[in-house]
mmCIF file of C-alpha atoms in Angstrom:
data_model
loop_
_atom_site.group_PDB
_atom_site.id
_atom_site.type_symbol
_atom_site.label_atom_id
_atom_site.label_comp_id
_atom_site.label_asym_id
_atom_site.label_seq_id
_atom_site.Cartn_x
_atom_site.Cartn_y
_atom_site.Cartn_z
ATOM 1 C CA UNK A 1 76.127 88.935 69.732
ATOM 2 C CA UNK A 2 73.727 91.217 69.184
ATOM 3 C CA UNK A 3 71.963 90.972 72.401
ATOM 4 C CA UNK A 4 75.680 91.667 73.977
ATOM 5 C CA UNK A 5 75.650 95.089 71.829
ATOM 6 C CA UNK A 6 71.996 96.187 72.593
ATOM 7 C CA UNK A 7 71.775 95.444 76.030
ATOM 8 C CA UNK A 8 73.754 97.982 77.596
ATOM 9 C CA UNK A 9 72.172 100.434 75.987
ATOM 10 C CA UNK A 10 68.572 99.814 76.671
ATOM 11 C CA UNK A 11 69.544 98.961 80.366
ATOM 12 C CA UNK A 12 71.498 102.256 80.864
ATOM 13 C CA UNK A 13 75.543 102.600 81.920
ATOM 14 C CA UNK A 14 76.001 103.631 85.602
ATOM 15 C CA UNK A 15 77.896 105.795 87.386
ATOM 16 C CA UNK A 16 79.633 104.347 90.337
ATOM 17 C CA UNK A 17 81.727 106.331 92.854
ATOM 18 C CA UNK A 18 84.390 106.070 95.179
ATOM 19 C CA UNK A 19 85.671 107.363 97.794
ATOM 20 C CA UNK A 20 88.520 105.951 99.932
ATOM 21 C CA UNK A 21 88.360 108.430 102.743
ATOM 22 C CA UNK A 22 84.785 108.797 103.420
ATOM 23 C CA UNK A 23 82.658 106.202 101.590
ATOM 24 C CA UNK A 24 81.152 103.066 102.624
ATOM 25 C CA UNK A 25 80.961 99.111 100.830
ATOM 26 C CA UNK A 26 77.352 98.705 102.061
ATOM 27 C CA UNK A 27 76.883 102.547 99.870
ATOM 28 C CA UNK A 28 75.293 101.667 96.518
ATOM 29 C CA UNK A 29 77.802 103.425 95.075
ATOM 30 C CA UNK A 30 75.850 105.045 92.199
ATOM 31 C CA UNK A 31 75.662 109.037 93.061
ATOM 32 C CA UNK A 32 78.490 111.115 94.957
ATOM 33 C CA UNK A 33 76.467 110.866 98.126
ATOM 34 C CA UNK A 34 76.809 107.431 98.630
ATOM 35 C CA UNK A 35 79.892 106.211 96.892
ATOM 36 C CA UNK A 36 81.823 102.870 98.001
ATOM 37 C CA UNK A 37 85.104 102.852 99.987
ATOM 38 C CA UNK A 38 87.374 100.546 98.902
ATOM 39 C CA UNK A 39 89.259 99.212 95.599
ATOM 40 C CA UNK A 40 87.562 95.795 96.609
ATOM 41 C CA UNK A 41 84.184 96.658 96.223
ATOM 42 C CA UNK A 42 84.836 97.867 92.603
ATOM 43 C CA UNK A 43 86.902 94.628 91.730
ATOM 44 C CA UNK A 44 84.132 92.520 92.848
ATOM 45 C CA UNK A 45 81.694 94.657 90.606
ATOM 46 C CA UNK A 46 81.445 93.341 86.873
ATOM 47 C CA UNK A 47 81.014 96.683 84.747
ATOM 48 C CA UNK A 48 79.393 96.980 81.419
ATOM 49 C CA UNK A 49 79.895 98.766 78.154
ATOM 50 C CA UNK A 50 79.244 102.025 78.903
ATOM 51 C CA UNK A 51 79.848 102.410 82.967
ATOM 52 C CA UNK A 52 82.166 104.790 84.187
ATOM 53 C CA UNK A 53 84.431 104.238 87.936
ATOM 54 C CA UNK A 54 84.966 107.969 89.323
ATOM 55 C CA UNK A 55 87.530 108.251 91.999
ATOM 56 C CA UNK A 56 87.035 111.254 94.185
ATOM 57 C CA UNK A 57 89.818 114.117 93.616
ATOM 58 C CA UNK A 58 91.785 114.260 96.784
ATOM 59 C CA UNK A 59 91.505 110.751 97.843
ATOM 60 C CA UNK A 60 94.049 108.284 97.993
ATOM 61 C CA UNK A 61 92.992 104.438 97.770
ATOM 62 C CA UNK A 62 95.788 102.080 98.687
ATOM 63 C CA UNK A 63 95.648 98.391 96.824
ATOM 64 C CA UNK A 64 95.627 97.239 93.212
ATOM 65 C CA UNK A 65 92.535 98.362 91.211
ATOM 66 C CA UNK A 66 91.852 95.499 88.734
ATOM 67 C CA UNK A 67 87.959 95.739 87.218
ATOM 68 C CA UNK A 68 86.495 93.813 85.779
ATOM 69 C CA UNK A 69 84.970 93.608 82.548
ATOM 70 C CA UNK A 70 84.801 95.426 78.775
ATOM 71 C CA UNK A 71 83.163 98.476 77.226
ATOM 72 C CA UNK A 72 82.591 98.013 73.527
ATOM 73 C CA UNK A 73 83.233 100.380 70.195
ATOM 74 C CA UNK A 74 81.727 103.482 71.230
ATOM 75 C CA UNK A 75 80.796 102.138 74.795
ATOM 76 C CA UNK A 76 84.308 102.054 76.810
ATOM 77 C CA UNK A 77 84.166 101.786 80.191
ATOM 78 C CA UNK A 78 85.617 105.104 81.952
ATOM 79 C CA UNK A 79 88.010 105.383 84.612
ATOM 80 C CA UNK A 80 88.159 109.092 85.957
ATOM 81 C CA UNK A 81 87.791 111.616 88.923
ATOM 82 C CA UNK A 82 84.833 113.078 90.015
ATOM 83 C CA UNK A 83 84.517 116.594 92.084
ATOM 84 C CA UNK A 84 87.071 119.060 93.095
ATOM 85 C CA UNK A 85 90.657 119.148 94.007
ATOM 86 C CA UNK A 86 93.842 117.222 93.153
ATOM 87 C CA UNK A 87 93.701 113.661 91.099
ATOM 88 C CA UNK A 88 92.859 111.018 93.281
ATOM 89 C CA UNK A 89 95.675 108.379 93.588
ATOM 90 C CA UNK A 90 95.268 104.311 93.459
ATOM 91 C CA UNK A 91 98.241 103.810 95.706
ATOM 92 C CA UNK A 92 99.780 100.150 94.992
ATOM 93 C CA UNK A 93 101.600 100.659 98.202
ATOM 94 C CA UNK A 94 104.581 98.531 97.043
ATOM 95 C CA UNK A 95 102.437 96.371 94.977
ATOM 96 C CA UNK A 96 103.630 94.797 91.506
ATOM 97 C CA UNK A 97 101.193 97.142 89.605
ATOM 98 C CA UNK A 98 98.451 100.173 90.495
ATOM 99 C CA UNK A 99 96.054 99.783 87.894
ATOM 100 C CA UNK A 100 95.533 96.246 85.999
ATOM 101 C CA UNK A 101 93.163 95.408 83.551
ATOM 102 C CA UNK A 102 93.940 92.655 81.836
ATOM 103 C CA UNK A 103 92.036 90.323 78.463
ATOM 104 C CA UNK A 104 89.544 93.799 78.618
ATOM 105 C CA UNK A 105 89.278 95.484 75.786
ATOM 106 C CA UNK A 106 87.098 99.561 75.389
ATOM 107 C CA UNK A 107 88.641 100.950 77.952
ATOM 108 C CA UNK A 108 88.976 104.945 78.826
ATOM 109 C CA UNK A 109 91.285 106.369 81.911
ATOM 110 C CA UNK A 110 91.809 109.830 82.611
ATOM 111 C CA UNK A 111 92.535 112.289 85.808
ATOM 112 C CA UNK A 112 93.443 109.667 87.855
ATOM 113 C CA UNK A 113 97.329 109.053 89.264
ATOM 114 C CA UNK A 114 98.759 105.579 89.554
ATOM 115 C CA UNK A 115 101.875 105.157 92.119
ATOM 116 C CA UNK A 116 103.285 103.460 94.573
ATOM 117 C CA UNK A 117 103.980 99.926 92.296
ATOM 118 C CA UNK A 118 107.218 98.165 92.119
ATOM 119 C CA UNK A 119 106.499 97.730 88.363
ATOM 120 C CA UNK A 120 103.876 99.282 86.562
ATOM 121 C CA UNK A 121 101.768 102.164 87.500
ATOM 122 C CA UNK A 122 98.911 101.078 85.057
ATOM 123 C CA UNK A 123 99.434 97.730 83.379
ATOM 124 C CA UNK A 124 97.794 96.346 80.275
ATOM 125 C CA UNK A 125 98.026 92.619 79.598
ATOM 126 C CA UNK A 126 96.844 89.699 77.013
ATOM 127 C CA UNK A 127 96.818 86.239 76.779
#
């Protein structure tokens, strides 16, 4: 719709941050100084055309990271790493999969390392 399409844009995208070493759930997430902690808190968070998850470089997060939601043509939603050092890893720590997004559509990953899954590192999936 065309509410759906305008929306994001007059409301803004956000930022949100994480960091698995030293952040914090009850952190709003949305600068570098207060990012969240754990892959939870951004599964539970439904993100918009637009937003963009940054994982803090030299972190390790151990879990499945499956967000929720859909960016749209020109608005993906961005998976990448924020500050200085190596990637930061989603760890699936013997897991079926690292990264799962799945019936999402717009989305944009980069500088960030998927491991420790017994099956996919990043999976993509459609029903």
């Amino acid at each position: 719709t065309l509410l759906t399409a305008i929306l994001p844009a007059l409301l803004g995208a956000a930022d949100y941050h994480l960091d698995c070493q030293a952040g914090s759930d009850a952190a709003s997430g949305l600068s570098a100084l207060s990012p969240w902690r754990t892959l939870t808190k951004v599964n539970e968070t439904r993100l918009q055309p637009g937003d963009r998850v940054l994982l803090k470089r030299g972190a390790t997060c151990q879990g499945v990271l499956a967000p929720q939601g859909s960016g749209l043509p020109g608005q993906p939603i961005t998976l990448d790493a924020y500050g200085e050092g190596a990637l930061p890893i989603v760890d699936a720590a013997g897991g079926f999969v690292a990264i799962r997004l799945n019936n999402q559509e717009y989305w944009r990953i980069a500088r960030v390392a998927a491991t420790g899954a017994t099956e996919h590192g990043i999976f993509l999936g459609a029903s």
